[in-house]
Coordinates of C-alpha atoms in Angstrom, one line a residue:
E490 CA 45.0 6.1 -24.6
A491 CA 44.1 8.0 -21.1
V492 CA 40.9 7.6 -19.0
S493 CA 40.1 9.7 -16.5
G494 CA 39.0 8.6 -12.9
A495 CA 35.1 9.7 -13.5
Q496 CA 35.2 7.7 -16.6
L497 CA 36.4 4.7 -14.7
I498 CA 33.7 4.9 -12.3
A499 CA 30.9 5.3 -14.9
Q500 CA 32.4 2.3 -17.0
A501 CA 32.9 0.2 -14.1
L502 CA 29.3 0.7 -12.8
R503 CA 27.8 -0.1 -16.3
S504 CA 30.0 -3.1 -16.6
Q505 CA 28.6 -4.3 -12.9
N506 CA 25.1 -3.6 -14.9
I507 CA 24.3 -0.7 -12.7
E508 CA 21.3 1.4 -14.8
Y509 CA 20.1 4.0 -12.4
M510 CA 22.2 7.0 -10.4
F511 CA 20.6 9.5 -8.2
G512 CA 22.3 12.6 -6.6
I513 CA 23.4 15.9 -6.3
V514 CA 26.1 17.0 -8.1
G515 CA 28.6 19.6 -7.1
I516 CA 32.1 20.0 -6.4
P517 CA 34.2 17.1 -6.8
V518 CA 31.7 14.8 -8.2
T519 CA 29.9 16.8 -11.3
E520 CA 32.1 15.0 -13.9
I521 CA 31.2 11.1 -12.6
A522 CA 27.7 12.3 -13.4
I523 CA 28.8 13.4 -16.7
A524 CA 30.3 10.4 -17.4
A525 CA 27.3 7.9 -16.4
Q526 CA 25.0 9.6 -18.5
A527 CA 27.6 8.9 -21.1
V528 CA 27.6 5.3 -20.8
G529 CA 24.1 4.9 -20.9
I530 CA 23.7 5.3 -17.0
K531 CA 20.2 7.4 -16.0
Y532 CA 21.1 10.2 -13.9
V533 CA 18.2 11.6 -12.0
G534 CA 19.1 14.6 -10.2
M535 CA 17.4 15.1 -6.7
R536 CA 16.9 18.0 -4.5
N537 CA 18.1 16.4 -1.2
E538 CA 21.0 13.7 -0.7
Q539 CA 18.6 11.9 1.6
A540 CA 16.0 11.6 -0.9
A541 CA 18.3 10.3 -3.6
C542 CA 19.6 7.6 -1.4
Y543 CA 16.2 6.5 -0.5
A544 CA 15.5 6.5 -4.2
A545 CA 18.6 4.5 -5.0
S546 CA 17.6 1.9 -2.0
A547 CA 14.4 1.3 -3.7
V548 CA 15.5 0.4 -6.8
G549 CA 18.0 -2.0 -5.3
Y550 CA 15.0 -3.7 -3.6
L551 CA 12.5 -3.6 -6.5
T552 CA 15.4 -4.9 -9.3
G553 CA 17.4 -7.1 -7.0
R554 CA 20.7 -4.7 -8.2
P555 CA 21.6 -2.1 -6.3
G556 CA 21.0 1.5 -7.5
V557 CA 23.6 4.1 -7.1
C558 CA 23.5 7.4 -4.9
L559 CA 26.1 10.1 -5.8
A560 CA 27.1 12.9 -3.9
V561 CA 29.6 15.6 -2.8
S562 CA 32.1 15.3 -0.1
G563 CA 31.3 16.2 3.8
P564 CA 27.6 17.3 4.4
G565 CA 26.5 15.8 1.0
V566 CA 27.6 12.3 2.0
L567 CA 26.4 13.0 5.6
H568 CA 23.1 13.8 4.4
T569 CA 23.0 10.1 2.7
L570 CA 23.7 8.2 5.9
G571 CA 19.9 8.1 6.7
G572 CA 19.7 6.2 3.3
M573 CA 22.4 3.6 4.2
A574 CA 21.4 2.6 7.4
N575 CA 17.5 2.3 6.5
A576 CA 19.0 0.2 3.2
T577 CA 20.9 -2.0 5.8
I578 CA 18.3 -2.4 8.2
N579 CA 15.6 -3.2 5.3
C580 CA 18.5 -5.4 3.9
W581 CA 18.3 -4.1 0.5
P582 CA 21.4 -3.4 -1.7
L583 CA 22.7 -0.2 -2.4
I584 CA 25.8 1.7 -3.3
V585 CA 26.8 5.1 -2.2
I586 CA 29.5 6.9 -3.8
G587 CA 31.0 10.2 -2.2
G588 CA 33.4 12.8 -2.9
S589 CA 35.9 13.6 -0.8
S590 CA 38.7 16.4 -0.3
D591 CA 41.9 16.2 -2.3
R592 CA 44.4 13.9 -0.8
N593 CA 47.2 16.3 -0.5
Q594 CA 45.1 18.7 1.6
E595 CA 44.4 15.8 4.3
T596 CA 44.2 17.0 7.7
M597 CA 44.9 20.2 6.5
G598 CA 41.1 21.4 6.8
A599 CA 40.3 21.1 3.4
F600 CA 37.0 22.1 2.0
Q601 CA 34.4 19.6 3.3
E602 CA 36.7 17.6 4.8
F603 CA 35.7 14.9 7.0
P604 CA 36.3 11.1 7.9
Q605 CA 33.7 9.9 5.6
V606 CA 35.0 6.2 5.4
E607 CA 35.2 5.9 9.1
A608 CA 31.8 7.4 9.1
G609 CA 30.4 5.1 6.8
R610 CA 31.3 1.8 8.6
L611 CA 28.9 2.0 11.1
Y612 CA 25.8 2.0 8.0
N613 CA 27.4 -0.5 5.6
K614 CA 28.7 -3.8 4.9
L615 CA 32.0 -2.0 3.0
S616 CA 33.3 1.1 3.4
V617 CA 36.3 1.6 1.3
R618 CA 38.5 4.1 -0.8
P619 CA 40.3 2.8 -3.8
S620 CA 44.1 3.3 -2.6
S621 CA 44.6 4.4 -6.7
L622 CA 42.6 4.9 -9.9
E623 CA 43.9 1.4 -11.5
V624 CA 41.9 -0.8 -8.4
I625 CA 38.6 1.6 -9.1
P626 CA 36.7 -0.9 -11.3
A627 CA 37.9 -4.1 -8.8
V628 CA 36.7 -1.7 -5.7
I629 CA 33.3 -1.2 -7.7
E630 CA 33.2 -4.9 -8.6
K631 CA 33.6 -6.0 -4.6
A632 CA 30.9 -3.1 -3.5
V633 CA 28.3 -3.9 -5.9
R634 CA 28.9 -8.1 -5.2
T635 CA 29.0 -7.4 -1.4
S636 CA 25.6 -5.4 -1.5
M637 CA 23.7 -8.5 -3.2
Y638 CA 25.5 -11.3 -1.3
G639 CA 24.4 -12.8 1.5
R640 CA 22.1 -10.7 3.5
P641 CA 21.9 -7.6 1.1
G642 CA 22.5 -4.1 2.4
S643 CA 24.6 -0.4 2.1
C644 CA 28.4 -0.3 0.5
Y645 CA 30.0 3.3 0.4
I646 CA 33.0 4.1 -1.9
D647 CA 34.8 7.3 -1.3
I648 CA 36.6 8.6 -4.2
P649 CA 39.3 11.6 -3.4
G650 CA 38.4 15.0 -5.4
D651 CA 41.8 14.8 -7.3
F652 CA 40.7 10.9 -8.8
V653 CA 38.1 12.5 -10.7
N654 CA 39.8 14.4 -13.6
L655 CA 43.5 12.3 -12.7
Q656 CA 44.1 10.4 -16.1
V657 CA 46.0 7.3 -16.3
N658 CA 47.0 5.1 -19.4
N659 CA 43.9 2.4 -20.1
S660 CA 46.6 -0.5 -20.1
S661 CA 47.7 -0.5 -16.4
V662 CA 44.0 -0.5 -15.6
K663 CA 42.7 -3.6 -13.6
Y664 CA 39.6 -4.3 -15.7
V665 CA 36.9 -6.8 -14.1
E666 CA 34.1 -8.7 -15.4
C667 CA 30.4 -8.4 -14.3
C668 CA 30.1 -10.4 -10.7
L669 CA 28.1 -13.5 -10.6
P670 CA 24.4 -13.4 -9.6
P671 CA 24.3 -14.1 -6.0
P672 CA 24.8 -17.8 -5.2
I673 CA 21.7 -19.5 -4.0
S674 CA 21.9 -21.8 -0.8
T675 CA 19.6 -24.4 0.4
A676 CA 18.6 -25.8 3.9
E677 CA 20.0 -29.1 5.0
H678 CA 17.3 -32.0 4.5
S679 CA 17.2 -32.9 8.2
A680 CA 16.4 -29.6 9.3
V681 CA 13.6 -29.4 6.4
S682 CA 12.1 -32.5 7.1
K683 CA 12.1 -31.6 10.8
A684 CA 10.3 -28.5 10.1
A685 CA 7.5 -30.3 8.1
S686 CA 7.1 -32.7 11.1
V687 CA 6.7 -29.8 13.4
I688 CA 4.1 -28.2 11.0
A689 CA 2.3 -31.6 10.5
L690 CA 1.6 -31.8 14.2
S691 CA 0.6 -28.4 14.6
K692 CA -3.2 -27.9 15.7
Q693 CA -2.9 -23.7 15.2
P694 CA -0.3 -22.9 12.7
L695 CA 0.9 -19.9 11.0
L696 CA 2.7 -18.8 8.3
I697 CA 4.5 -15.5 8.3
I698 CA 5.9 -13.8 5.2
G699 CA 8.6 -11.0 5.4
K700 CA 9.9 -8.6 2.9
G701 CA 13.4 -11.2 2.8
A702 CA 10.3 -13.4 0.9
A703 CA 9.2 -10.6 -1.7
Y704 CA 13.0 -10.1 -2.3
S705 CA 14.0 -13.0 -3.0
H706 CA 10.8 -13.3 -5.9
A707 CA 9.6 -16.5 -3.6
E708 CA 5.7 -15.7 -4.3
N709 CA 5.3 -18.8 -6.8
N710 CA 6.8 -21.2 -4.5
I711 CA 5.0 -19.7 -1.5
R712 CA 1.4 -19.3 -3.0
K713 CA 2.0 -23.1 -4.2
L714 CA 2.4 -24.1 -0.7
V715 CA -0.3 -21.6 1.1
Q716 CA -2.3 -23.7 -1.4
L717 CA -1.0 -27.6 -1.0
C718 CA -0.9 -27.2 3.0
G719 CA -4.1 -25.1 3.5
L720 CA -2.1 -22.8 5.9
P721 CA -3.1 -19.1 7.6
F722 CA -1.0 -16.8 6.7
L723 CA 0.1 -13.3 7.7
P724 CA 2.2 -10.8 5.7
T725 CA 4.7 -8.1 7.5
P726 CA 4.0 -4.7 5.8
M727 CA 6.1 -4.8 2.8
A728 CA 5.5 -8.5 2.0
K729 CA 1.8 -7.6 1.4
G730 CA 0.9 -9.0 -2.3
V731 CA 3.3 -11.8 -2.2
V732 CA 0.3 -14.1 -1.6
P733 CA -2.5 -11.7 -2.8
D734 CA -4.2 -9.7 0.3
N735 CA -7.4 -11.3 -1.2
H736 CA -6.5 -15.1 -1.0
P737 CA -9.2 -16.4 1.9
N738 CA -6.0 -17.9 4.0
C739 CA -4.8 -14.3 4.4
V740 CA -5.5 -13.4 8.2
A741 CA -4.2 -10.3 8.4
A742 CA -7.6 -8.7 9.6
A743 CA -7.2 -10.9 12.6
R744 CA -3.4 -10.4 13.0
S745 CA -3.3 -9.7 17.0
T746 CA -5.4 -13.1 17.7
A747 CA -3.3 -15.0 14.8
L748 CA -0.2 -14.3 16.4
Q749 CA -1.1 -14.7 20.1
H750 CA -2.6 -18.3 19.8
A751 CA -0.4 -19.9 17.3
D752 CA 1.3 -22.8 18.4
V753 CA 3.7 -22.9 15.3
I754 CA 5.2 -20.4 13.6
I755 CA 6.7 -20.5 10.1
L756 CA 8.9 -17.2 9.6
L757 CA 9.5 -17.0 6.0
G758 CA 12.1 -14.2 5.5
A759 CA 10.8 -11.9 8.4
R760 CA 12.6 -11.0 11.6
L761 CA 11.5 -11.6 15.2
N762 CA 11.8 -7.7 15.6
W763 CA 9.9 -4.8 17.1
I764 CA 7.0 -5.4 13.9
L765 CA 6.3 -9.1 15.3
H766 CA 6.7 -8.2 19.0
F767 CA 10.1 -10.3 19.1
G768 CA 8.0 -13.2 19.3
L769 CA 7.2 -12.9 23.2
P770 CA 4.8 -13.3 25.6
P771 CA 1.9 -11.9 26.1
R772 CA 1.7 -11.4 22.1
Y773 CA 2.5 -14.7 21.7
Q774 CA 2.2 -18.2 23.7
Q775 CA 5.0 -19.1 26.0
D776 CA 5.6 -22.2 24.1
V777 CA 5.0 -21.6 20.7
K778 CA 7.0 -23.2 18.1
V779 CA 8.9 -21.0 15.9
I780 CA 10.8 -22.4 12.5
Q781 CA 12.8 -19.6 11.1
I782 CA 13.7 -19.5 7.5
D783 CA 16.5 -16.8 6.7
I784 CA 19.5 -15.9 4.3
C785 CA 21.4 -14.8 7.3
A786 CA 22.7 -17.2 10.0
E787 CA 23.1 -14.6 12.7
E788 CA 19.6 -13.8 12.4
L789 CA 18.5 -17.3 13.8
G790 CA 17.9 -18.0 17.3
N791 CA 17.0 -14.1 17.9
N792 CA 14.9 -13.7 20.9
V793 CA 13.4 -17.1 20.6
R794 CA 14.9 -20.6 20.5
P795 CA 13.7 -21.8 17.3
A796 CA 12.1 -25.5 16.5
A797 CA 13.9 -25.5 13.7
T798 CA 16.5 -23.3 11.3
L799 CA 16.6 -23.4 8.0
L800 CA 19.4 -21.6 6.6
G801 CA 19.3 -20.3 3.0
D802 CA 17.4 -18.4 0.2
I803 CA 13.9 -18.1 0.9
N804 CA 12.5 -19.2 -2.4
A805 CA 15.0 -22.4 -2.5
V806 CA 14.0 -23.4 1.0
T807 CA 10.2 -23.0 0.0
K808 CA 10.6 -24.9 -2.8
Q809 CA 12.4 -27.8 -0.6
L810 CA 9.2 -27.6 1.7
L811 CA 7.4 -28.1 -1.1
E812 CA 8.7 -31.2 -2.4
E813 CA 9.1 -32.3 1.4
F814 CA 5.1 -31.8 1.9
N815 CA 4.3 -33.4 -1.6
K816 CA 5.7 -36.6 -0.3
R817 CA 3.7 -36.4 3.0
S818 CA 0.6 -35.3 1.3
W819 CA -0.4 -33.3 4.5
K820 CA -3.2 -30.7 4.8
Y821 CA -4.3 -28.3 7.5
P822 CA -8.0 -28.9 8.2
S823 CA -9.8 -26.0 6.8
N824 CA -13.2 -26.7 9.2
S825 CA -11.0 -26.6 12.4
E826 CA -11.4 -24.6 15.4
W827 CA -8.5 -22.8 14.6
W828 CA -10.3 -21.2 11.0
K829 CA -13.5 -20.9 12.8
R830 CA -11.7 -18.7 15.3
L831 CA -9.8 -16.9 12.9
R832 CA -12.5 -16.3 10.6
E833 CA -15.0 -14.8 13.2
K834 CA -12.3 -12.1 14.0
I835 CA -11.3 -11.1 10.3
K836 CA -15.4 -11.0 10.3
N837 CA -15.5 -8.7 13.2
N838 CA -12.9 -6.5 12.2
E839 CA -13.7 -5.9 8.7
E840 CA -17.3 -4.9 9.8
R841 CA -15.6 -2.3 12.0
S842 CA -13.5 -1.0 9.7
K843 CA -16.6 -1.0 7.0
G844 CA -18.6 1.4 9.5
L845 CA -16.1 3.8 9.8
A846 CA -15.4 4.0 6.0
L847 CA -19.1 4.6 5.3
Q848 CA -19.4 7.4 7.8
K849 CA -20.8 10.2 6.1
S850 CA -19.7 12.7 8.6
L851 CA -17.4 16.0 7.2
P852 CA -14.6 16.4 7.6
M853 CA -13.9 12.8 6.4
N854 CA -11.8 10.1 8.7
Y855 CA -9.1 8.2 7.4
Y856 CA -11.3 4.8 6.7
T857 CA -13.6 7.0 4.6
V858 CA -10.6 8.1 2.5
F859 CA -9.0 4.9 2.2
H860 CA -12.3 3.5 1.2
H861 CA -12.2 5.6 -2.1
I862 CA -8.8 5.4 -2.8
R863 CA -9.0 1.5 -2.8
E864 CA -11.9 1.8 -5.1
L865 CA -10.3 3.9 -7.7
I866 CA -6.6 2.8 -8.0
P867 CA -5.2 0.5 -10.4
K868 CA -5.4 -3.0 -8.6
D869 CA -1.4 -3.3 -10.2
C870 CA -0.4 0.2 -9.3
I871 CA 2.9 0.2 -6.9
L872 CA 1.9 1.7 -3.2
V873 CA 4.3 3.8 -1.5
S874 CA 2.9 4.7 2.0
E875 CA 4.3 6.7 4.8
G876 CA 3.0 8.7 7.7
A877 CA 2.0 7.6 11.3
N878 CA -1.8 7.0 11.1
T879 CA -1.7 7.5 7.2
M880 CA 0.5 4.3 7.1
D881 CA -0.8 2.1 9.9
I882 CA -4.3 2.5 8.6
G883 CA -3.6 2.4 5.2
R884 CA -2.0 -0.7 5.4
T885 CA -5.1 -2.5 6.7
M886 CA -7.1 -0.8 4.1
L887 CA -5.3 -0.8 1.2
P888 CA -4.8 -4.1 -0.4
N889 CA -1.7 -5.3 -2.4
F890 CA -2.4 -8.2 -5.3
Y891 CA 1.3 -8.4 -6.4
P892 CA 4.7 -8.7 -4.5
R893 CA 7.0 -5.8 -4.1
H894 CA 4.3 -3.6 -5.1
R895 CA 4.3 -1.8 -1.7
L896 CA 7.1 0.2 -0.2
D897 CA 7.0 1.9 3.4
A898 CA 8.5 3.5 6.4
G899 CA 10.2 -0.3 6.6
T900 CA 11.8 -1.8 9.4
F901 CA 13.7 1.0 10.6
G902 CA 10.4 3.3 10.5
T903 CA 12.0 6.0 8.8
M904 CA 9.8 9.2 7.7
G905 CA 11.0 11.0 4.9
V906 CA 11.2 7.7 2.3
G907 CA 7.7 8.6 0.1
L908 CA 9.1 10.5 -2.4
G909 CA 12.4 9.1 -3.0
F910 CA 11.0 5.7 -3.0
A911 CA 8.0 7.0 -5.7
I912 CA 10.6 8.6 -7.8
A913 CA 12.7 5.2 -8.1
A914 CA 9.8 3.1 -8.5
A915 CA 8.5 5.5 -11.3
M916 CA 11.9 4.8 -13.0
V917 CA 12.2 1.5 -12.6
A918 CA 7.9 1.1 -13.9
R919 CA 9.0 3.0 -16.6
D920 CA 11.6 0.7 -18.2
R921 CA 10.3 -2.5 -17.3
T922 CA 6.7 -2.4 -17.0
P923 CA 5.3 0.6 -19.2
G924 CA 2.1 2.0 -17.9
K925 CA 2.3 0.8 -14.3
R926 CA 1.0 3.6 -11.7
I927 CA 2.7 4.9 -8.8
V928 CA 0.6 5.8 -5.9
C929 CA 2.0 7.6 -3.1
V930 CA 0.0 7.8 0.0
E931 CA 1.4 10.3 2.4
G932 CA 0.7 11.9 6.0
D933 CA 1.1 15.9 5.8
S934 CA 4.0 15.6 8.4
S935 CA 5.7 12.8 6.3
F936 CA 5.5 14.4 2.8
G937 CA 7.2 17.6 4.2
F938 CA 10.7 15.7 5.0
S939 CA 11.2 15.5 1.1
G940 CA 8.5 17.8 -0.4
M941 CA 10.8 19.6 -2.6
E942 CA 11.1 16.2 -4.6
V943 CA 8.0 17.0 -6.6
E944 CA 10.1 19.3 -8.7
T945 CA 12.3 16.3 -9.6
I946 CA 9.0 14.2 -10.3
C947 CA 7.9 17.2 -12.8
R948 CA 11.4 17.8 -14.0
Y949 CA 11.5 14.0 -15.4
N950 CA 8.0 13.8 -16.1
L951 CA 6.8 11.0 -13.9
P952 CA 3.4 10.6 -13.7
I953 CA 3.1 9.8 -9.8
V954 CA -0.2 10.2 -8.0
I955 CA 0.6 11.7 -4.6
I956 CA -2.1 11.5 -2.2
V957 CA -1.5 13.6 1.2
V958 CA -3.7 12.5 3.8
N959 CA -3.9 16.1 5.8
N960 CA -5.0 16.1 9.4
N961 CA -2.9 19.4 10.3
G962 CA -0.6 17.5 12.1
I963 CA 1.4 14.4 13.4
Y964 CA -0.7 12.3 14.8
T965 CA -3.7 14.8 15.4
G966 CA -3.9 18.5 14.7
L967 CA -5.8 21.4 15.0
D968 CA -8.7 22.8 13.2
A969 CA -8.4 26.4 11.8
N970 CA -10.6 27.7 15.0
S971 CA -9.1 25.9 17.4
W972 CA -5.7 27.3 16.0
E973 CA -6.6 31.0 15.9
E974 CA -7.8 30.5 19.7
M975 CA -4.4 29.3 20.5
L976 CA -2.4 31.7 18.8
K977 CA -4.3 34.4 21.3
F978 CA -2.4 32.7 24.3
G979 CA 1.0 34.5 22.7
D980 CA 3.9 32.5 20.5
P981 CA 3.3 29.6 18.9
A982 CA 6.4 28.2 20.4
T983 CA 5.2 27.9 23.8
C984 CA 1.4 27.4 23.2
V985 CA 1.1 25.3 20.3
P986 CA 1.1 21.4 20.8
P987 CA 4.3 20.0 19.4
V988 CA 2.1 17.8 17.3
S989 CA 0.8 20.6 15.5
L990 CA 1.2 21.8 11.6
L991 CA -0.2 24.8 9.8
P992 CA -4.1 24.0 9.8
N993 CA -5.7 23.5 5.7
A994 CA -2.2 23.9 4.3
H995 CA -2.4 23.8 0.7
Y996 CA 0.2 21.0 -0.2
E997 CA -1.2 20.7 -3.5
K998 CA -0.2 24.3 -4.8
I999 CA 4.0 22.6 -4.6
M1000 CA 2.8 20.3 -7.5
S1001 CA 0.9 23.1 -9.4
A1002 CA 4.0 25.4 -8.7
F1003 CA 5.9 22.8 -10.9
G1004 CA 3.4 22.1 -13.9
G1005 CA 1.8 19.1 -12.1
K1006 CA -1.8 18.8 -11.4
G1007 CA -2.9 20.0 -7.8
Y1008 CA -6.1 19.0 -6.1
F1009 CA -7.8 20.3 -3.0
V1010 CA -10.1 18.1 -1.7
K1011 CA -12.7 18.2 1.4
T1012 CA -15.6 15.8 0.5
P1013 CA -16.0 12.3 -0.8
E1014 CA -17.0 13.5 -4.1
E1015 CA -14.6 15.8 -4.6
L1016 CA -11.9 13.1 -3.6
Q1017 CA -13.5 10.6 -6.1
N1018 CA -13.3 13.1 -8.9
A1019 CA -10.0 13.9 -8.5
L1020 CA -8.6 10.3 -8.1
K1021 CA -10.5 9.6 -11.4
A1022 CA -9.0 12.4 -13.1
S1023 CA -5.5 11.5 -11.6
V1024 CA -5.6 8.0 -12.6
T1025 CA -7.0 8.7 -16.1
D1026 CA -4.5 11.3 -16.9
K1027 CA -1.0 9.0 -17.6
Q1028 CA 1.1 11.9 -18.4
T1029 CA 1.3 14.5 -15.8
P1030 CA 2.1 14.3 -12.0
S1031 CA -0.6 14.7 -9.5
L1032 CA -1.2 15.7 -5.8
I1033 CA -4.4 15.3 -4.3
N1034 CA -4.3 17.2 -0.7
V1035 CA -7.4 15.7 1.2
M1036 CA -8.7 17.3 4.2
I1037 CA -9.4 14.9 7.1
D1038 CA -10.8 15.3 10.7
P1039 CA -7.9 16.9 12.3
Q1040 CA -9.0 14.6 15.4
S1041 CA -9.5 11.3 13.3
E1042 CA -7.5 8.3 14.6
R1043 CA -7.7 4.5 14.1
K1044 CA -10.1 2.2 15.5
K1045 CA -10.2 3.2 19.4
Q1046 CA -6.9 2.4 20.9
E1047 CA -5.2 4.7 23.7
F1048 CA -1.8 6.4 22.2
P1049 CA -2.0 4.3 19.1
W1050 CA 1.9 5.5 18.2
L1051 CA 2.8 4.4 21.6
T1052 CA 1.6 0.8 21.5
R1053 CA 2.0 0.4 17.7
S1054 CA -0.3 -2.8 18.0
N1055 CA -1.4 -2.5 14.6
L1056 CA 2.0 -2.8 13.0

């Protein structure tokens, strides 16, 4: 019997255990989405391919199996490039399927014709077009496998428009089984024992946990290692919760001090990139000894010559270290000078934040807002966060207690990811952990990138709580009076600061426009009431638009967005 290209694609995705597809349909891919639903894949129709691609990538991080983004030819595929790059740079598995123009019109200036396979090569681990219908299942298996094996990343599959409805005899199709789970590699024994020796001789050790550790589900072994060895640890932003933020050994509140004075640093699935200031002075000791644990051999030795390199799966290698330290029975003394220094710094920083949080002046500042959010959101909610000050201050103020419960702008610093990530998290939570809430904390500028996805949230009835921390701008804004004064000088395009957005924008009305609940909030009491109502209502999406002081910034630092010293 005959089977169409669209059916082959859907069946192949299903047999690779793909559960979620996000996209925007149109010529030539509509039938692919219909076929996907027919085989039991959940299809979420988004409002922009960029947000769809961010959503699909977040599924990959949360579940370990790629989500699929489906896009039409030309501009549709080009809008997914941001999501592909974000996934590959964050090392998350993702599959993008793009329609392309019919093969017999190539080079003729076909509708939306574009060299999509070549364009995809820069952003993906694999960028391919199946040569025939018969090989579609094999190509899809390879793409899914490639996205997950080794260091995960994005893969692109190009589907010519004429393939979609073309039919082929079932007997000539090369069907393939589901790929095996990614193989788990361990480090060489000599490297493990060398690392353990370096750690045991350290005076000021620091364990840095990266999102690679969260992705590899290494939380149980890492928690055991922290307990067993008594090490101070610092999570990178998306690794918050691998070990709970309230663990006594967490030194996040003394981050700069910990980095600057550690003599031995253990990197668990974290890279020495801009987020960790490249591992170089003046942020680090000149002669700091770095122990790198990574799944990707090419990462080892980047920016700093390591004292030991452990190549392998983070969870498996952590287990090797645990076994080694069980033999040695070494524990870092909790009464050391290093611990005293770190605890003192933590205390000072926490008191400073607390002082800012308890300020009674109106409009509120960031710290006050985050203080109330922290008090009222569920401990086990998935936090999605993006923005400049909103994300940076939120990271220090909003704790995570569970792994893979924080999604943010990530290694690539991408703005616009928030709503896509929240939609993905809500879809996954609905299936795997019903009742788990998604709280999406957005700056007013970052909300604007994908604000129309609020309609998607309402259409699929995902009870996400969106909190827009609104300072009328990017980094800083103007209050209504200053704005009015500015306009007297002439055309806003020539006289309004480039960082400004419209003062007192009512973003909550976007939510109520689609049937969700919107709240406009100016005081701590209003914020508390809106949060309580939103968290209590487990059925309805809500958006809380929180007006803060347009000039509110983080603790006194010059040009925080240039130094990024809190990241």
